[in-house]
PDB file of C-alpha atoms in Angstrom:
ATOM      1  CA  MET F   1      38.917 -17.930   0.699  1.00 78.00           C
ATOM      2  CA  THR F   2      38.170 -21.582  -0.014  1.00 88.00           C
ATOM      3  CA  PRO F   3      39.531 -24.325   2.257  1.00 90.00           C
ATOM      4  CA  LEU F   4      41.874 -25.387  -0.543  1.00 93.00           C
ATOM      5  CA  GLY F   5      43.087 -21.828  -1.060  1.00 92.00           C
ATOM      6  CA  LYS F   6      43.643 -21.429   2.663  1.00 95.00           C
ATOM      7  CA  PHE F   7      45.618 -24.659   2.798  1.00 96.00           C
ATOM      8  CA  GLU F   8      47.811 -23.621  -0.117  1.00 94.00           C
ATOM      9  CA  ALA F   9      48.387 -20.225   1.536  1.00 95.00           C
ATOM     10  CA  ASP F  10      49.311 -22.019   4.771  1.00 95.00           C
ATOM     11  CA  VAL F  11      51.790 -24.166   2.831  1.00 95.00           C
ATOM     12  CA  ARG F  12      53.390 -21.054   1.321  1.00 93.00           C
ATOM     13  CA  ARG F  13      53.537 -19.525   4.807  1.00 94.00           C
ATOM     14  CA  CYS F  14      55.304 -22.642   6.161  1.00 92.00           C
ATOM     15  CA  ILE F  15      57.931 -22.374   3.428  1.00 90.00           C
ATOM     16  CA  LYS F  16      58.336 -18.630   3.955  1.00 90.00           C
ATOM     17  CA  HIS F  17      58.771 -19.008   7.724  1.00 89.00           C
ATOM     18  CA  GLU F  18      61.217 -21.877   7.272  1.00 85.00           C
ATOM     19  CA  ARG F  19      63.411 -19.662   5.104  1.00 84.00           C
ATOM     20  CA  ALA F  20      63.036 -16.625   7.368  1.00 86.00           C
ATOM     21  CA  ASP F  21      63.839 -18.623  10.510  1.00 85.00           C
ATOM     22  CA  HIS F  22      66.934 -20.270   9.006  1.00 78.00           C
ATOM     23  CA  GLY F  23      68.803 -17.520   7.211  1.00 81.00           C
ATOM     24  CA  GLY F  24      67.211 -18.000   3.820  1.00 77.00           C
ATOM     25  CA  GLN F  25      67.785 -21.755   3.836  1.00 78.00           C
ATOM     26  CA  CYS F  26      64.890 -24.163   3.549  1.00 78.00           C
ATOM     27  CA  ASP F  27      65.261 -27.638   5.031  1.00 84.00           C
ATOM     28  CA  ALA F  28      62.894 -29.495   2.712  1.00 87.00           C
ATOM     29  CA  LEU F  29      62.367 -32.413   5.061  1.00 90.00           C
ATOM     30  CA  ARG F  30      61.552 -30.186   8.036  1.00 90.00           C
ATOM     31  CA  VAL F  31      59.181 -27.967   6.023  1.00 91.00           C
ATOM     32  CA  ALA F  32      57.511 -31.031   4.459  1.00 93.00           C
ATOM     33  CA  ARG F  33      56.850 -32.399   7.952  1.00 94.00           C
ATOM     34  CA  LYS F  34      55.266 -29.069   8.931  1.00 94.00           C
ATOM     35  CA  ILE F  35      53.169 -29.117   5.757  1.00 96.00           C
ATOM     36  CA  THR F  36      52.059 -32.665   6.553  1.00 96.00           C
ATOM     37  CA  GLU F  37      50.995 -31.529  10.042  1.00 96.00           C
ATOM     38  CA  THR F  38      49.049 -28.651   8.481  1.00 96.00           C
ATOM     39  CA  PHE F  39      47.386 -31.080   6.056  1.00 97.00           C
ATOM     40  CA  CYS F  40      46.359 -33.383   8.904  1.00 96.00           C
ATOM     41  CA  ALA F  41      44.969 -30.473  10.922  1.00 96.00           C
ATOM     42  CA  CYS F  42      42.650 -29.680   8.006  1.00 95.00           C
ATOM     43  CA  CYS F  43      41.056 -33.139   8.244  1.00 94.00           C
ATOM     44  CA  PRO F  44      39.916 -33.758  11.840  1.00 93.00           C
ATOM     45  CA  GLU F  45      37.039 -35.998  10.708  1.00 93.00           C
ATOM     46  CA  CYS F  46      39.498 -38.463   9.188  1.00 96.00           C
ATOM     47  CA  ALA F  47      42.712 -37.744  11.081  1.00 95.00           C
ATOM     48  CA  ALA F  48      44.195 -41.245  10.801  1.00 96.00           C
ATOM     49  CA  LEU F  49      43.585 -41.362   7.051  1.00 97.00           C
ATOM     50  CA  ALA F  50      45.032 -37.858   6.610  1.00 97.00           C
ATOM     51  CA  GLU F  51      48.130 -38.939   8.550  1.00 97.00           C
ATOM     52  CA  ALA F  52      48.506 -41.999   6.324  1.00 98.00           C
ATOM     53  CA  ILE F  53      48.135 -39.894   3.167  1.00 98.00           C
ATOM     54  CA  GLY F  54      50.606 -37.327   4.512  1.00 97.00           C
ATOM     55  CA  ALA F  55      53.106 -40.080   5.321  1.00 97.00           C
ATOM     56  CA  TYR F  56      52.672 -41.523   1.819  1.00 98.00           C
ATOM     57  CA  TRP F  57      53.282 -38.066   0.245  1.00 97.00           C
ATOM     58  CA  PHE F  58      56.401 -37.573   2.351  1.00 95.00           C
ATOM     59  CA  ARG F  59      57.748 -41.082   1.639  1.00 95.00           C
ATOM     60  CA  VAL F  60      57.009 -41.162  -2.097  1.00 95.00           C
ATOM     61  CA  TYR F  61      57.481 -37.548  -3.195  1.00 93.00           C
ATOM     62  CA  ILE F  62      59.669 -35.665  -0.736  1.00 92.00           C
ATOM     63  CA  LYS F  63      62.297 -38.025   0.690  1.00 89.00           C
ATOM     64  CA  PRO F  64      63.433 -39.496  -2.642  1.00 88.00           C
ATOM     65  CA  ALA F  65      63.538 -36.147  -4.489  1.00 81.00           C
ATOM     66  CA  ALA F  66      66.790 -35.629  -6.366  1.00 70.00           C
ATOM     67  CA  ASP F  67      66.732 -31.894  -5.625  1.00 76.00           C
ATOM     68  CA  LEU F  68      65.643 -31.486  -2.025  1.00 75.00           C
ATOM     69  CA  ALA F  69      66.347 -27.758  -2.231  1.00 76.00           C
ATOM     70  CA  GLY F  70      63.438 -27.466  -4.656  1.00 77.00           C
ATOM     71  CA  GLU F  71      61.003 -29.324  -2.441  1.00 80.00           C
ATOM     72  CA  PRO F  72      58.181 -29.209  -1.956  1.00 89.00           C
ATOM     73  CA  SER F  73      57.674 -28.458  -5.630  1.00 90.00           C
ATOM     74  CA  GLN F  74      54.470 -26.919  -6.954  1.00 92.00           C
ATOM     75  CA  ALA F  75      53.486 -30.309  -8.371  1.00 93.00           C
ATOM     76  CA  HIS F  76      53.877 -31.902  -4.942  1.00 93.00           C
ATOM     77  CA  ILE F  77      51.911 -29.102  -3.288  1.00 94.00           C
ATOM     78  CA  ASP F  78      49.174 -29.569  -5.910  1.00 95.00           C
ATOM     79  CA  TRP F  79      49.146 -33.275  -5.055  1.00 96.00           C
ATOM     80  CA  LEU F  80      48.390 -32.517  -1.407  1.00 95.00           C
ATOM     81  CA  VAL F  81      45.791 -29.912  -2.374  1.00 95.00           C
ATOM     82  CA  GLU F  82      44.047 -32.539  -4.487  1.00 95.00           C
ATOM     83  CA  MET F  83      44.153 -34.953  -1.548  1.00 96.00           C
ATOM     84  CA  LEU F  84      42.597 -32.305   0.696  1.00 96.00           C
ATOM     85  CA  ALA F  85      39.892 -31.785  -1.922  1.00 95.00           C
ATOM     86  CA  PHE F  86      39.313 -35.552  -2.031  1.00 96.00           C
ATOM     87  CA  LEU F  87      38.988 -35.805   1.760  1.00 96.00           C
ATOM     88  CA  SER F  88      36.802 -32.694   1.921  1.00 94.00           C
ATOM     89  CA  GLY F  89      34.466 -33.666  -0.913  1.00 92.00           C
ATOM     90  CA  ILE F  90      35.449 -30.654  -3.022  1.00 90.00           C
ATOM     91  CA  ASP F  91      35.920 -30.838  -6.781  1.00 83.00           C
ATOM     92  CA  ALA F  92      39.257 -29.073  -7.173  1.00 76.00           C
ATOM     93  CA  GLY F  93      39.662 -29.615 -10.895  1.00 78.00           C
ATOM     94  CA  ILE F  94      43.299 -30.584 -10.301  1.00 76.00           C
ATOM     95  CA  CYS F  95      44.808 -33.663 -11.924  1.00 85.00           C
ATOM     96  CA  ALA F  96      48.017 -33.946  -9.899  1.00 85.00           C
ATOM     97  CA  VAL F  97      47.408 -37.489  -8.633  1.00 94.00           C
ATOM     98  CA  SER F  98      48.408 -40.420 -10.839  1.00 94.00           C
ATOM     99  CA  PRO F  99      46.277 -43.547 -11.311  1.00 94.00           C
ATOM    100  CA  GLU F 100      48.887 -45.508  -9.318  1.00 96.00           C
ATOM    101  CA  ASP F 101      48.574 -43.021  -6.460  1.00 96.00           C
ATOM    102  CA  TRP F 102      44.785 -43.297  -6.512  1.00 96.00           C
ATOM    103  CA  ARG F 103      45.126 -47.080  -6.132  1.00 96.00           C
ATOM    104  CA  GLU F 104      47.464 -46.541  -3.171  1.00 97.00           C
ATOM    105  CA  ILE F 105      44.985 -44.059  -1.672  1.00 97.00           C
ATOM    106  CA  ARG F 106      42.299 -46.728  -2.094  1.00 97.00           C
ATOM    107  CA  GLU F 107      44.427 -49.072   0.004  1.00 97.00           C
ATOM    108  CA  LEU F 108      44.898 -46.407   2.668  1.00 97.00           C
ATOM    109  CA  VAL F 109      41.135 -45.742   2.737  1.00 97.00           C
ATOM    110  CA  SER F 110      40.501 -49.476   3.075  1.00 96.00           C
ATOM    111  CA  CYS F 111      42.953 -49.720   5.980  1.00 96.00           C
ATOM    112  CA  GLU F 112      41.318 -46.814   7.799  1.00 96.00           C
ATOM    113  CA  ALA F 113      37.710 -47.676   6.855  1.00 96.00           C
ATOM    114  CA  GLY F 114      36.810 -48.733  10.386  1.00 94.00           C
ATOM    115  CA  THR F 115      37.754 -45.306  11.775  1.00 93.00           C
ATOM    116  CA  LEU F 116      35.753 -43.278   9.242  1.00 96.00           C
ATOM    117  CA  PRO F 117      32.142 -42.122   9.540  1.00 95.00           C
ATOM    118  CA  LEU F 118      30.002 -44.171   7.162  1.00 96.00           C
ATOM    119  CA  ASP F 119      28.881 -41.168   5.074  1.00 96.00           C
ATOM    120  CA  LEU F 120      32.514 -40.064   4.611  1.00 96.00           C
ATOM    121  CA  LEU F 121      33.628 -43.582   3.706  1.00 96.00           C
ATOM    122  CA  SER F 122      30.813 -43.834   1.170  1.00 96.00           C
ATOM    123  CA  ARG F 123      31.765 -40.490  -0.392  1.00 95.00           C
ATOM    124  CA  LEU F 124      35.454 -41.426  -0.564  1.00 96.00           C
ATOM    125  CA  MET F 125      34.714 -44.806  -2.139  1.00 95.00           C
ATOM    126  CA  SER F 126      32.429 -43.133  -4.675  1.00 94.00           C
ATOM    127  CA  ALA F 127      35.214 -40.689  -5.562  1.00 93.00           C
ATOM    128  CA  LEU F 128      37.682 -43.573  -5.892  1.00 94.00           C
ATOM    129  CA  LEU F 129      35.238 -45.345  -8.191  1.00 93.00           C
ATOM    130  CA  ASP F 130      35.080 -42.185 -10.334  1.00 91.00           C
ATOM    131  CA  LYS F 131      38.898 -42.177 -10.432  1.00 89.00           C
ATOM    132  CA  ARG F 132      38.833 -45.845 -11.519  1.00 90.00           C
ATOM    133  CA  ALA F 133      40.898 -46.783  -8.482  1.00 88.00           C
ATOM    134  CA  LEU F 134      38.622 -49.713  -7.582  1.00 83.00           C
ATOM    135  CA  ASP F 135      39.405 -51.709 -10.712  1.00 75.00           C
TER     136      ASP F 135
END
């Protein structure tokens, strides 16, 4: 199983356990926090950046959702999978992240640049250039 596939399976498991542990009900905010923790655990080399990206996902996509019962949606899971691919240097072939989000991710990378290994920072900036987020 690929790292991205494992992460997505872990996300599904978080949702399943949330429902099983709470009588079929899924508290979207609680499960999204668990998913964010899982996301961060997948990125030990850039933990602070992963935390910032997870916080952005939670703030922009989960908290303001009109239908919290439907969260996290597949589109929002795909967004996090694409972020994991970005941080891991894997070409996921997913296009779940908008140009505006890529520019925000650029800002987060810039803020955390001092904490990142130089080779990782270089790879991330190259990927952001490919996404036209440095314009």
